[in-house]
Amino acid sequence: MQPEAILAQPAVRLTEDERRHYFEQGYVGLEGAISASWTERLRAAMGELVEASRRCTESDDVYVLEEGHSAARPRLHRIYSPQDHHPEFWEFIRSDEMTALAADVVGPDVKFHHAKLNLKSGRGSRGFKWHQDIQAWPHTDYSPVTIGVYIDGCAPEQGPLAMVPGSHLGKLYSMYDESGSFAVRIASDEASWIEADMVDAPVGPPGTTVLLGCRTIHGSLRNDSDRDRPLLLAVYSSADSFSYTPSPIPSPRLGEIVRGRPARFASFDVRPCELPPDWAREGYGGPWKRQRAAERTSAGG
Ligand SMILES: O=C(O)CCC(=O)C(=O)O
């Protein structure tokens, strides 16, 4: 669905100012938007998944381990597809609390694409270099939104999501490095125009939420605090927007309509999108692995 048609519908959860901010700047931060009853349920479910990670000795399809991870002291970068590993996450992702937020920026009919839980363990976690998301999972239009929920809240020193306001209106950058590997980052000479004072990184108490458009340049710094920074990231689109490449993060839930009705026509935005590798053949491996490999290549290693 295109922005004009979305904006013609009355807002469900967002104020008109919040909605305008999303469409003009490519994101909006909402302090404490998710209720305490949900953040408590998510924290308990996350605790069970973290507990199960104690038996992992290396990263796999579910857990991306942080350096120093052990059975005694779990340290995680990410849990892939938490909705497929704990029912509470799917319950939440399809709840009115989340889908009403999505509906305000993608339209009344909402489709699920994928989700991940970035725990970003305290001390030593890597950050994310500047990138745009849509090149990893192109759709027939640019309606997809990632809704990020800080389950425990987030302080500035914890490496919050950081956005470049208005960058969704600019070009899509290549996510490939010079060796032809999909590096999930904008080459540093191409990103050199981004200054620290242009960037916005909303933070706040548990339940603080960021709605991030799929073209918006974003990244994040290391978590320099002692505390983990769990951020649940769930991706939705308009029901009439279709992904046309395999998902880097597959799930049996991909394509489920979580609000409203399925589409009878597809929506198209003709602005071109770079294609990712064939994830079904190549596998994804996660942004850290890909960004680190690109660093080694550009250092000649
Ligand atoms: O978790 C973070 O700090 C950043 C996540 C991100 O940029 C992504 O998953 O695309």
PDB file of N, CA and C and ligand atoms in Angstrom, residues 78 116 118-120 126-129 131 133 146 150 159-162 184 212 218-221 229 231 233 284 287-288, ligand 1:
ATOM      1  N   ARG A  78      21.909 -12.504  19.488  1.00  0.00           N
ATOM      2  CA  ARG A  78      20.588 -12.547  18.857  1.00  0.00           C
ATOM      3  C   ARG A  78      19.933 -13.912  19.015  1.00  0.00           C
ATOM      4  N   LYS A 116      13.289 -11.114  15.005  1.00  0.00           N
ATOM      5  CA  LYS A 116      14.522 -11.499  15.698  1.00  0.00           C
ATOM      6  C   LYS A 116      14.561 -10.757  17.026  1.00  0.00           C
ATOM      7  N   ASN A 118      17.315  -9.118  19.357  1.00  0.00           N
ATOM      8  CA  ASN A 118      18.731  -8.743  19.500  1.00  0.00           C
ATOM      9  C   ASN A 118      19.005  -8.440  20.961  1.00  0.00           C
ATOM     10  N   LEU A 119      19.743  -9.337  21.620  1.00  0.00           N
ATOM     11  CA  LEU A 119      19.972  -9.141  23.062  1.00  0.00           C
ATOM     12  C   LEU A 119      21.134  -8.211  23.352  1.00  0.00           C
ATOM     13  N   LYS A 120      22.080  -8.160  22.431  1.00  0.00           N
ATOM     14  CA  LYS A 120      23.222  -7.263  22.578  1.00  0.00           C
ATOM     15  C   LYS A 120      23.751  -7.258  24.018  1.00  0.00           C
ATOM     16  N   ARG A 126      29.242  -6.156  19.611  1.00  0.00           N
ATOM     17  CA  ARG A 126      29.515  -5.305  18.457  1.00  0.00           C
ATOM     18  C   ARG A 126      28.312  -4.413  18.157  1.00  0.00           C
ATOM     19  N   GLY A 127      28.562  -3.317  17.459  1.00  0.00           N
ATOM     20  CA  GLY A 127      27.474  -2.484  16.972  1.00  0.00           C
ATOM     21  C   GLY A 127      27.080  -2.914  15.569  1.00  0.00           C
ATOM     22  N   PHE A 128      26.229  -2.135  14.955  1.00  0.00           N
ATOM     23  CA  PHE A 128      25.814  -2.377  13.569  1.00  0.00           C
ATOM     24  C   PHE A 128      26.246  -1.183  12.744  1.00  0.00           C
ATOM     25  N   LYS A 129      26.887  -1.425  11.632  1.00  0.00           N
ATOM     26  CA  LYS A 129      27.277  -0.310  10.765  1.00  0.00           C
ATOM     27  C   LYS A 129      26.028   0.224  10.053  1.00  0.00           C
ATOM     28  N   HIS A 131      23.258   0.874   7.584  1.00  0.00           N
ATOM     29  CA  HIS A 131      22.682   0.038   6.530  1.00  0.00           C
ATOM     30  C   HIS A 131      21.210   0.374   6.353  1.00  0.00           C
ATOM     31  N   ASP A 133      17.502  -1.831   5.399  1.00  0.00           N
ATOM     32  CA  ASP A 133      17.067  -3.229   5.554  1.00  0.00           C
ATOM     33  C   ASP A 133      16.504  -3.852   4.284  1.00  0.00           C
ATOM     34  N   THR A 146       9.820  -2.223  10.441  1.00  0.00           N
ATOM     35  CA  THR A 146      10.300  -3.037  11.555  1.00  0.00           C
ATOM     36  C   THR A 146       9.860  -2.346  12.831  1.00  0.00           C
ATOM     37  N   TYR A 150      11.975  -2.306  23.034  1.00  0.00           N
ATOM     38  CA  TYR A 150      12.992  -2.479  24.085  1.00  0.00           C
ATOM     39  C   TYR A 150      12.308  -3.113  25.302  1.00  0.00           C
ATOM     40  N   GLY A 159      23.845   1.292  23.348  1.00  0.00           N
ATOM     41  CA  GLY A 159      23.865   1.071  21.904  1.00  0.00           C
ATOM     42  C   GLY A 159      22.477   1.010  21.291  1.00  0.00           C
ATOM     43  N   PRO A 160      21.663   2.063  21.479  1.00  0.00           N
ATOM     44  CA  PRO A 160      20.312   2.053  20.901  1.00  0.00           C
ATOM     45  C   PRO A 160      20.344   2.082  19.374  1.00  0.00           C
ATOM     46  N   LEU A 161      19.235   1.719  18.768  1.00  0.00           N
ATOM     47  CA  LEU A 161      19.056   1.891  17.324  1.00  0.00           C
ATOM     48  C   LEU A 161      19.203   3.373  17.016  1.00  0.00           C
ATOM     49  N   ALA A 162      19.970   3.692  15.989  1.00  0.00           N
ATOM     50  CA  ALA A 162      20.208   5.101  15.638  1.00  0.00           C
ATOM     51  C   ALA A 162      19.817   5.302  14.180  1.00  0.00           C
ATOM     52  N   VAL A 184      25.751  -6.193   4.311  1.00  0.00           N
ATOM     53  CA  VAL A 184      24.769  -5.546   5.191  1.00  0.00           C
ATOM     54  C   VAL A 184      25.329  -4.236   5.768  1.00  0.00           C
ATOM     55  N   LEU A 212      10.493   1.611  12.385  1.00  0.00           N
ATOM     56  CA  LEU A 212      11.599   1.908  11.474  1.00  0.00           C
ATOM     57  C   LEU A 212      11.215   1.516  10.050  1.00  0.00           C
ATOM     58  N   HIS A 218      20.118   3.219   9.162  1.00  0.00           N
ATOM     59  CA  HIS A 218      20.222   3.073  10.612  1.00  0.00           C
ATOM     60  C   HIS A 218      21.412   2.190  10.956  1.00  0.00           C
ATOM     61  N   GLY A 219      21.745   2.190  12.221  1.00  0.00           N
ATOM     62  CA  GLY A 219      22.832   1.360  12.730  1.00  0.00           C
ATOM     63  C   GLY A 219      22.777   1.436  14.235  1.00  0.00           C
ATOM     64  N   SER A 220      23.833   0.998  14.912  1.00  0.00           N
ATOM     65  CA  SER A 220      23.879   1.183  16.369  1.00  0.00           C
ATOM     66  C   SER A 220      25.301   0.954  16.845  1.00  0.00           C
ATOM     67  N   LEU A 221      25.601   1.566  18.006  1.00  0.00           N
ATOM     68  CA  LEU A 221      26.940   1.431  18.579  1.00  0.00           C
ATOM     69  C   LEU A 221      26.989   0.201  19.488  1.00  0.00           C
ATOM     70  N   ARG A 229      20.803  -5.544  26.294  1.00  0.00           N
ATOM     71  CA  ARG A 229      19.856  -4.585  25.721  1.00  0.00           C
ATOM     72  C   ARG A 229      18.884  -5.303  24.797  1.00  0.00           C
ATOM     73  N   LEU A 231      16.169  -6.163  22.384  1.00  0.00           N
ATOM     74  CA  LEU A 231      15.320  -5.406  21.456  1.00  0.00           C
ATOM     75  C   LEU A 231      14.644  -6.423  20.544  1.00  0.00           C
ATOM     76  N   LEU A 233      12.639  -7.246  17.361  1.00  0.00           N
ATOM     77  CA  LEU A 233      12.425  -6.578  16.070  1.00  0.00           C
ATOM     78  C   LEU A 233      11.490  -7.445  15.236  1.00  0.00           C
ATOM     79  N   TYR A 284      22.220 -17.033   5.514  1.00  0.00           N
ATOM     80  CA  TYR A 284      22.384 -15.623   5.848  1.00  0.00           C
ATOM     81  C   TYR A 284      23.588 -15.413   6.763  1.00  0.00           C
ATOM     82  N   PRO A 287      24.145 -10.250  10.336  1.00  0.00           N
ATOM     83  CA  PRO A 287      24.878  -9.061   9.939  1.00  0.00           C
ATOM     84  C   PRO A 287      26.283  -8.965  10.516  1.00  0.00           C
ATOM     85  N   TRP A 288      26.516  -9.458  11.744  1.00  0.00           N
ATOM     86  CA  TRP A 288      27.856  -9.292  12.347  1.00  0.00           C
ATOM     87  C   TRP A 288      28.891 -10.047  11.534  1.00  0.00           C
TER      88      TRP A 288
HETATM   89  O1  LIG B   1      20.036  -4.331  17.374  1.00  0.00           O
HETATM   90  C1  LIG B   1      20.573  -3.318  16.891  1.00  0.00           C
HETATM   91  O2  LIG B   1      21.223  -2.534  17.587  1.00  0.00           O
HETATM   92  C2  LIG B   1      20.457  -2.972  15.421  1.00  0.00           C
HETATM   93  C3  LIG B   1      19.605  -3.936  14.648  1.00  0.00           C
HETATM   94  C4  LIG B   1      19.578  -3.663  13.194  1.00  0.00           C
HETATM   95  O3  LIG B   1      19.984  -2.640  12.706  1.00  0.00           O
HETATM   96  C5  LIG B   1      19.024  -4.685  12.300  1.00  0.00           C
HETATM   97  O4  LIG B   1      18.734  -5.801  12.777  1.00  0.00           O
HETATM   98  O5  LIG B   1      18.860  -4.373  11.094  1.00  0.00           O
END
